[in-house]
CSV table of C-alpha atoms and ligand atoms in Angstrom, one decimal:
chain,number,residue,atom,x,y,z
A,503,UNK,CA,-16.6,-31.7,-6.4
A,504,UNK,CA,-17.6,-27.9,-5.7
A,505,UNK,CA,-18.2,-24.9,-7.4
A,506,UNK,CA,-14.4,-24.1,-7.3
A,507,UNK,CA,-12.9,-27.1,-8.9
A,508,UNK,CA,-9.9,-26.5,-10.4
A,509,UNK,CA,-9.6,-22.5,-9.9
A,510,UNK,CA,-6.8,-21.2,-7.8
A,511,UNK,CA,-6.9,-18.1,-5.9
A,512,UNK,CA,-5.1,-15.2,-3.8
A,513,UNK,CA,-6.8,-14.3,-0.7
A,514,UNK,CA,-5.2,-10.8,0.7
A,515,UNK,CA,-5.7,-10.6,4.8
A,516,UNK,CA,-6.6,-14.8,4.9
A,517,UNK,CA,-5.1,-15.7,8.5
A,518,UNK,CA,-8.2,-15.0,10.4
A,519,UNK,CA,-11.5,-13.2,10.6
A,520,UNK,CA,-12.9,-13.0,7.4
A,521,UNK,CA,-10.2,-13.7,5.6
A,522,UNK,CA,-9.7,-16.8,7.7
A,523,UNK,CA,-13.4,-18.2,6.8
A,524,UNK,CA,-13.3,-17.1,2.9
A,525,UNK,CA,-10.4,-19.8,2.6
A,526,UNK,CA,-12.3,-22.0,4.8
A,527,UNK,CA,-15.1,-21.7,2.3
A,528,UNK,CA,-12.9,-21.9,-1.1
A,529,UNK,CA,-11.2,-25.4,0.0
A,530,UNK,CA,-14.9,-26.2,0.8
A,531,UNK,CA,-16.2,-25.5,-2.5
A,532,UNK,CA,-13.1,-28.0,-3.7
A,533,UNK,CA,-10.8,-24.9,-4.9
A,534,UNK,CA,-7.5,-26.4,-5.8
A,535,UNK,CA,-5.3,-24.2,-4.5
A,536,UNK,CA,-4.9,-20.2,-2.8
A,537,UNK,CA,-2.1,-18.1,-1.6
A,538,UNK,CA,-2.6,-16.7,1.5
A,539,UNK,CA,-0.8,-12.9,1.6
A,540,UNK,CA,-0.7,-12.2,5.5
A,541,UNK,CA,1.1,-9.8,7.4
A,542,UNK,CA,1.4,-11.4,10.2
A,543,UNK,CA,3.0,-14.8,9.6
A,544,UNK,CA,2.7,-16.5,12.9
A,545,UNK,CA,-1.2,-15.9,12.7
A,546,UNK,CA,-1.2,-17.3,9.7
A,547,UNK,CA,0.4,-20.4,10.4
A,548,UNK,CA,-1.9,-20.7,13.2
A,549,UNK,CA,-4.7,-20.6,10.9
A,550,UNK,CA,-3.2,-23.2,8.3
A,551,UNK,CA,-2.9,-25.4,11.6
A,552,UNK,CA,-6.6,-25.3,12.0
A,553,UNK,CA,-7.5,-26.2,8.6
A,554,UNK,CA,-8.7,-29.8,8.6
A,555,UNK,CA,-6.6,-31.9,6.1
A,556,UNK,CA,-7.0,-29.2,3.4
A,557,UNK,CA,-3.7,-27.4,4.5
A,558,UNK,CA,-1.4,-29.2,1.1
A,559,UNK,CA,-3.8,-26.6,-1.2
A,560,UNK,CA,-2.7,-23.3,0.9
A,561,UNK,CA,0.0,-21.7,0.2
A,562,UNK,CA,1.4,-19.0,2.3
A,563,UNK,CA,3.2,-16.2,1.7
A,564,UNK,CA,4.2,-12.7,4.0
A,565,UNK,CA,3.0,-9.9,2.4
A,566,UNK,CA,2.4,-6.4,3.2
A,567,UNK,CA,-0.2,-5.2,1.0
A,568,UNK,CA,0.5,-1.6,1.3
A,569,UNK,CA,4.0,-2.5,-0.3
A,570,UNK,CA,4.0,-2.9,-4.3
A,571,UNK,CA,7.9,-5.1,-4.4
A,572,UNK,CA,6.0,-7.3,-2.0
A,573,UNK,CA,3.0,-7.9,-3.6
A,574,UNK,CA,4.8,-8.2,-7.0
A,575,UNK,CA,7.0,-10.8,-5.0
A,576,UNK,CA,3.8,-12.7,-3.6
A,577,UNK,CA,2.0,-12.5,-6.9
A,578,UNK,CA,4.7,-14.1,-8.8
A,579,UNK,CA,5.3,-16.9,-6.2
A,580,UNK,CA,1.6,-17.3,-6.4
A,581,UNK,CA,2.1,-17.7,-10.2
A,582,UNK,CA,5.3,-20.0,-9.9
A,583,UNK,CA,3.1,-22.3,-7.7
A,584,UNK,CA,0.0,-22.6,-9.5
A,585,UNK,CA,0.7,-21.9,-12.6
A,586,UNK,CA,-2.4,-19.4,-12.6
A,587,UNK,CA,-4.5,-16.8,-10.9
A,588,UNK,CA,-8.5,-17.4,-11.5
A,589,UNK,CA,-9.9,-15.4,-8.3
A,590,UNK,CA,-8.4,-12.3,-6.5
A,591,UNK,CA,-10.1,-11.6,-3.1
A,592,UNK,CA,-8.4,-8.2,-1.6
A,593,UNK,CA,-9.8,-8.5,1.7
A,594,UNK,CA,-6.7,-7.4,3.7
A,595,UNK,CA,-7.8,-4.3,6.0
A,596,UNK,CA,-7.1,-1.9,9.0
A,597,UNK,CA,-8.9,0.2,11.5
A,598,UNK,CA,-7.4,3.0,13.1
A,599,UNK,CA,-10.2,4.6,14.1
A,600,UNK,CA,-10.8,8.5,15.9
A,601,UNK,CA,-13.0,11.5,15.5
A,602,UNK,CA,-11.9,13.2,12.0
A,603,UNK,CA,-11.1,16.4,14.4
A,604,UNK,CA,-8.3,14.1,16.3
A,605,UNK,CA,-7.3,11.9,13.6
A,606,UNK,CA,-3.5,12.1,12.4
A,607,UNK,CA,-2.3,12.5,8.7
A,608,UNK,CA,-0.5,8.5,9.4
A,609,UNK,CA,-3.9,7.2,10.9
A,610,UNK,CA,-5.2,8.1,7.4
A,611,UNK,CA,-2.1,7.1,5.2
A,612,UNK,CA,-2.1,4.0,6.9
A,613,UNK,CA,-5.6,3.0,6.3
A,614,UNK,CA,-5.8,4.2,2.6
A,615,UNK,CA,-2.7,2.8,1.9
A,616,UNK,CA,-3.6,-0.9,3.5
A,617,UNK,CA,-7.2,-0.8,2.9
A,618,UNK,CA,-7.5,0.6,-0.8
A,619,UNK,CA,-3.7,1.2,-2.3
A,620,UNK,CA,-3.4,-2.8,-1.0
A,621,UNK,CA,-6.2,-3.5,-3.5
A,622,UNK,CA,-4.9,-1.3,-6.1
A,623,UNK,CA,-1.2,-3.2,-6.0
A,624,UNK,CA,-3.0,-6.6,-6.2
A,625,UNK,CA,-5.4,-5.4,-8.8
A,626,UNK,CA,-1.8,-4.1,-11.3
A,627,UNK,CA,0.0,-7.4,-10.4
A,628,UNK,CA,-3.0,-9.9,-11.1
A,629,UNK,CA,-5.1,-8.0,-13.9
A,630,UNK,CA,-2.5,-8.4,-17.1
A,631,UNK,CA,-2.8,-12.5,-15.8
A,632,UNK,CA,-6.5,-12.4,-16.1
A,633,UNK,CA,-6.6,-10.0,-19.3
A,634,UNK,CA,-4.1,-12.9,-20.9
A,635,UNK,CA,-6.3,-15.5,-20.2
A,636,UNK,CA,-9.6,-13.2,-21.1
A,637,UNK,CA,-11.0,-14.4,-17.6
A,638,UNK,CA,-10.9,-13.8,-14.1
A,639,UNK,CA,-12.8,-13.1,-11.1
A,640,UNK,CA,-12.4,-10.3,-8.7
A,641,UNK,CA,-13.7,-9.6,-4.8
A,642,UNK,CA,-12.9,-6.4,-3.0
A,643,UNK,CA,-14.1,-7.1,0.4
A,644,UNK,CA,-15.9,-3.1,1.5
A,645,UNK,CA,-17.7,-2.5,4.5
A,646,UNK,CA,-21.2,-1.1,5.8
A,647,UNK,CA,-18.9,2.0,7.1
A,648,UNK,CA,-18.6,3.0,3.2
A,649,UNK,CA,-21.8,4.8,3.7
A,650,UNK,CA,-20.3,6.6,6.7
A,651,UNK,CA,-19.6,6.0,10.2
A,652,UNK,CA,-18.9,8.2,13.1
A,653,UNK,CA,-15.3,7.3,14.1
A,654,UNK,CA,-13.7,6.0,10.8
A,655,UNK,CA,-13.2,9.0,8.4
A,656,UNK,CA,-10.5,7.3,7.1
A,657,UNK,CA,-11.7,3.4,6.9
A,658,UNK,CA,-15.5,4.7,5.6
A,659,UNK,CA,-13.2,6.3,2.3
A,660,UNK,CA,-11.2,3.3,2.2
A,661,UNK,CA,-14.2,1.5,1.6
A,662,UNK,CA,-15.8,3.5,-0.4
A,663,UNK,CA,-13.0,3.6,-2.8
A,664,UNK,CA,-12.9,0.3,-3.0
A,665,UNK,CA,-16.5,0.6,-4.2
A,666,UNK,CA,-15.9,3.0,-7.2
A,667,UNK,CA,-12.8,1.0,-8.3
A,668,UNK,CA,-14.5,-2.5,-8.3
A,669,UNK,CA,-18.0,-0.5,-10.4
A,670,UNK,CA,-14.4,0.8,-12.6
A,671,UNK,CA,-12.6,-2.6,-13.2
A,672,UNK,CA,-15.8,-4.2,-13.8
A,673,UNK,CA,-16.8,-2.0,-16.7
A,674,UNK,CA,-12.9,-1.8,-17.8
A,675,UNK,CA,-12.7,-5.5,-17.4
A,676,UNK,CA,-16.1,-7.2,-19.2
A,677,UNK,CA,-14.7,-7.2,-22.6
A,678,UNK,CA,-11.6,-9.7,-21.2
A,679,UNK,CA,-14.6,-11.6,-19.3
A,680,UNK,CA,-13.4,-10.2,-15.9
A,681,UNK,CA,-15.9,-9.9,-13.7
A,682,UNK,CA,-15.6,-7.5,-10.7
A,683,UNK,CA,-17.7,-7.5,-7.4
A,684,UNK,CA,-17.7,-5.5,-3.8
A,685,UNK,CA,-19.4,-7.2,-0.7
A,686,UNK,CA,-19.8,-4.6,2.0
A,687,UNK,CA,-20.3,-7.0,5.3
A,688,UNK,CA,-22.2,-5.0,7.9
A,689,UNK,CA,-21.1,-5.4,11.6
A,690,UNK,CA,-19.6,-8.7,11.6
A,691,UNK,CA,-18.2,-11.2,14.8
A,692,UNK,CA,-14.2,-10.8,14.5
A,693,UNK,CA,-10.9,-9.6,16.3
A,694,UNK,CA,-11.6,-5.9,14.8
A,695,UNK,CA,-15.2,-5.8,15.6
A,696,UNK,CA,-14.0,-6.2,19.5
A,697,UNK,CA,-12.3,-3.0,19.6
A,698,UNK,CA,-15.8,-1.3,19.1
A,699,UNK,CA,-17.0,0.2,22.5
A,700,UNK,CA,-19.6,-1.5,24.2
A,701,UNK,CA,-22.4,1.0,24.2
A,702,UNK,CA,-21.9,1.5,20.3
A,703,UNK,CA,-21.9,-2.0,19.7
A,704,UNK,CA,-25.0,-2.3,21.3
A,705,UNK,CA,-26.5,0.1,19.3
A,706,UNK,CA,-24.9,-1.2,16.1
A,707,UNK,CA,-27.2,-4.4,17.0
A,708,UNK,CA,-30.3,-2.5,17.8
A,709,UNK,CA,-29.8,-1.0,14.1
A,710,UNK,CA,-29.6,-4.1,12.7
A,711,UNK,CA,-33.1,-6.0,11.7
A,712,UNK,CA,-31.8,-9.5,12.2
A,713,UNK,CA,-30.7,-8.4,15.8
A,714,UNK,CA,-27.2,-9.8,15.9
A,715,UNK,CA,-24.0,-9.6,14.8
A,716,UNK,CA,-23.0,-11.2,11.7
A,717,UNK,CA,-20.8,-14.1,11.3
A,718,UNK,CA,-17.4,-14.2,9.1
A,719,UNK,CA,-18.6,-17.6,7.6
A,720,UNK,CA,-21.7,-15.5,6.5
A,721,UNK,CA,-19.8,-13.1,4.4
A,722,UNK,CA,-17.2,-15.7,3.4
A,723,UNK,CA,-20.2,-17.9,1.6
A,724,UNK,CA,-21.1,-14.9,-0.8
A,725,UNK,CA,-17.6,-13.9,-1.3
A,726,UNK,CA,-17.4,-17.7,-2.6
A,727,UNK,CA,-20.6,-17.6,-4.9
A,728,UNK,CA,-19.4,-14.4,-6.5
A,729,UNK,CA,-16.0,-15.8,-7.3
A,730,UNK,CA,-17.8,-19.0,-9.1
A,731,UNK,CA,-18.9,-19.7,-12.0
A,732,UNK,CA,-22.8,-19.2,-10.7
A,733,UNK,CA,-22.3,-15.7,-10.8
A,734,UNK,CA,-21.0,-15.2,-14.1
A,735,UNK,CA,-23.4,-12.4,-15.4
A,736,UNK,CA,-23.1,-10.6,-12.0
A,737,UNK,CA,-20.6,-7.8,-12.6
A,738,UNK,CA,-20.5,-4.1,-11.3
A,739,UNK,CA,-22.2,-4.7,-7.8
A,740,UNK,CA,-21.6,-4.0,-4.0
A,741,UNK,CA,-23.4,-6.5,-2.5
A,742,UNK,CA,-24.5,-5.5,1.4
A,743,UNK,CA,-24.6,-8.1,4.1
A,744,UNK,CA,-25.2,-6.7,7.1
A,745,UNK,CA,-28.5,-8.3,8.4
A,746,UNK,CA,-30.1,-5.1,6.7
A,747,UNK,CA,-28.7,-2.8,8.9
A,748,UNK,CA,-27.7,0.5,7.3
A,749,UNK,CA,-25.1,3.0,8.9
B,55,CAA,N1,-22.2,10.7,16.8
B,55,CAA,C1,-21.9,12.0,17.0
B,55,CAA,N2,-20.9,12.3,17.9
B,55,CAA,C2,-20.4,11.3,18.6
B,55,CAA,C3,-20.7,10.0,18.4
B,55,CAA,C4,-21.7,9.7,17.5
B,55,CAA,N3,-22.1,8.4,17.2
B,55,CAA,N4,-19.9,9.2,19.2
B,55,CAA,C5,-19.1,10.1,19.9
B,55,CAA,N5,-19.4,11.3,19.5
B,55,CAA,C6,-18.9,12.6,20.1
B,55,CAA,C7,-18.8,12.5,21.6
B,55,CAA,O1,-20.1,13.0,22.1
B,55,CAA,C8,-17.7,13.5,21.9
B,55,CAA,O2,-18.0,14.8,21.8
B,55,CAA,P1,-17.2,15.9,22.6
B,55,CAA,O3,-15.8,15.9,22.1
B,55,CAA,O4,-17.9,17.2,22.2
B,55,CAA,O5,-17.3,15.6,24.0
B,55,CAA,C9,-16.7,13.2,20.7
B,55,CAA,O6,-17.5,12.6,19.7
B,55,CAA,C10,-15.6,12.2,21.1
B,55,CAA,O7,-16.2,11.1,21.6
B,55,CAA,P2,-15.4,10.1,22.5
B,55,CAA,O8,-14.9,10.8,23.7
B,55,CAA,O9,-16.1,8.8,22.7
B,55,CAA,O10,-14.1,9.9,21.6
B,55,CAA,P3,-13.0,8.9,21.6
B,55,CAA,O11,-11.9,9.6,20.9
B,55,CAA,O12,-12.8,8.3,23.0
B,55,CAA,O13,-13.6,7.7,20.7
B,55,CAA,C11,-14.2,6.6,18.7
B,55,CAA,C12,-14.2,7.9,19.5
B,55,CAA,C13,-12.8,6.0,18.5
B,55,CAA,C14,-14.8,7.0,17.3
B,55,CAA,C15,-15.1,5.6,19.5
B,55,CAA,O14,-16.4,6.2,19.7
B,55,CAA,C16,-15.3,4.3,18.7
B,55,CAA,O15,-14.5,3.4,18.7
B,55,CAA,N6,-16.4,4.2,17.9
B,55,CAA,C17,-16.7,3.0,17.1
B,55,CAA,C18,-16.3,3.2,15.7
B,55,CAA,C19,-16.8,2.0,14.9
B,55,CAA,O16,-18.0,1.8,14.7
B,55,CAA,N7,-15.8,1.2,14.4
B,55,CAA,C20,-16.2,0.0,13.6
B,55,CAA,C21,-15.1,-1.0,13.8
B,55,CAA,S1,-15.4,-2.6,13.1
B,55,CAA,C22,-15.1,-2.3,11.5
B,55,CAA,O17,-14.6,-1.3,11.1
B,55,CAA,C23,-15.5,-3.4,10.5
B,55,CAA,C24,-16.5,-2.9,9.6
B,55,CAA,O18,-16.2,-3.0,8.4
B,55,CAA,C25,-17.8,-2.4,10.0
């Protein structure tokens, strides 16, 4: 029936790009139910439109990550609804990208405060459920640009952050059997990929030994083995898939 029988989950950032194919995946791998927190609602129910017959397992709920009464709102409907949290995948994420010399103080605060105090709110809200239950499975979704990358001063610490507190909450979390994981996705096929100038893109791809861009589905399918129970002595780690590219 799949690796994700009878887990439910809360996908931050599900209605499209990556988010959109990691609960593509999870109702593949038979998950039986996740909330999807989106911002943008309309996108959202575009994306629960595309589903193929799964769509009865998704529930979605508005939710701006970088606001804690909201995700304390969406993690309780969450709970209301399923009864449960198993997995938490904090994918949700921004660019605003600019030379550090040009960048304004709200390009930054609104970056950090989507990309990495987002993660941080679902983390308070969902961890006391997991520590009650002594299990639980965590994702922060990071990014190649962790390790630095001209343009996104403030994304690249976003990320990195997001690195630290997963290595944190790992070690914090093994005794209640909560097992923590980062998967950095290098440069990857979606909406905020396309923003990326030609030329850089271009040379993003020469950098990258596989030669091409990735594809959400690709990051989606190891964001879906970390959250099952095959990875259940796999704790602690930022896993890179980028096609071996660095930055
Ligand atoms: N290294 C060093 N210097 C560079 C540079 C580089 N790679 N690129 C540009 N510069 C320099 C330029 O030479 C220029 O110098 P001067 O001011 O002395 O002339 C200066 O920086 C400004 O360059 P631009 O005029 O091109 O600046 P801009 O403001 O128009 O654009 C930018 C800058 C927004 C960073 C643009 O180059 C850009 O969009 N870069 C891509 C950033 C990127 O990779 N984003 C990834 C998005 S996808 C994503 O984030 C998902 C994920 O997880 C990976």
């Amino acid at each position: 029936m799949g690796k994700l029988k009878s887990k439910y989950a809360i996908v931050t950032g599900g209605g499209k790009g990556i988010g959109e194919s990691i609960v593509n995946r999870f109702l593949k791998d038979g998950i039986a139910g996740i909330a999807v927190l989106e911002y943008d609602l309309n996108m959202a129910k575009e994306m629960i439109s595309r589903l193929d017959n799964s769509g009865a397992k998704v529930l979605l709920i508005q939710c701006d990550v970088s606001n804690e009464k909201q995700v304390e709102i969406a993690v309780s409907q969450a709970m209301e609804h399923f009864g449960t949290i198993d997995i938490l995948v904090n994918n949700a994420g921004i660019t605003q990208d600019s030379m550090f010399h040009k960048m304004s103080e709200e390009a930054w605060d609104a970056v950090i405060n989507v990309n990495l105090k987002g993660a941080y709110y679902l983390c308070k809200h969902v961890i006391p459920i997991m520590r009650n239950k002594a299990i639980g499975k965590i994702v922060n979704i990071s990014s190649i640009s962790a390790f630095g990358n001209v343009g996104q001063a403030n994304y690249a610490t976003s990320k990195a952050g997001l690195i630290g507190f997963s290595k944190t909450l790992a070690k914090e979390g093994g005794p209640k059997n909560i097992i923590v994981n980062c998967v950095a996705p290098g440069y990857i096929e979606t909406d905020m990929y396309k923003t990326v100038p030609k030329e850089i893109m271009d040379e993003h791809i020469k950098n990258t030994p596989l030669g091409r861009l990735g594809k959400p589905n690709e990051i989606a399918s190891v964001v879906s083995f970390l959250s099952s129970d095959d990875a259940s002595f796999l704790s602690g780690q930022c896993i890179i898939v980028s096609g071996a590219a660095t930055t």
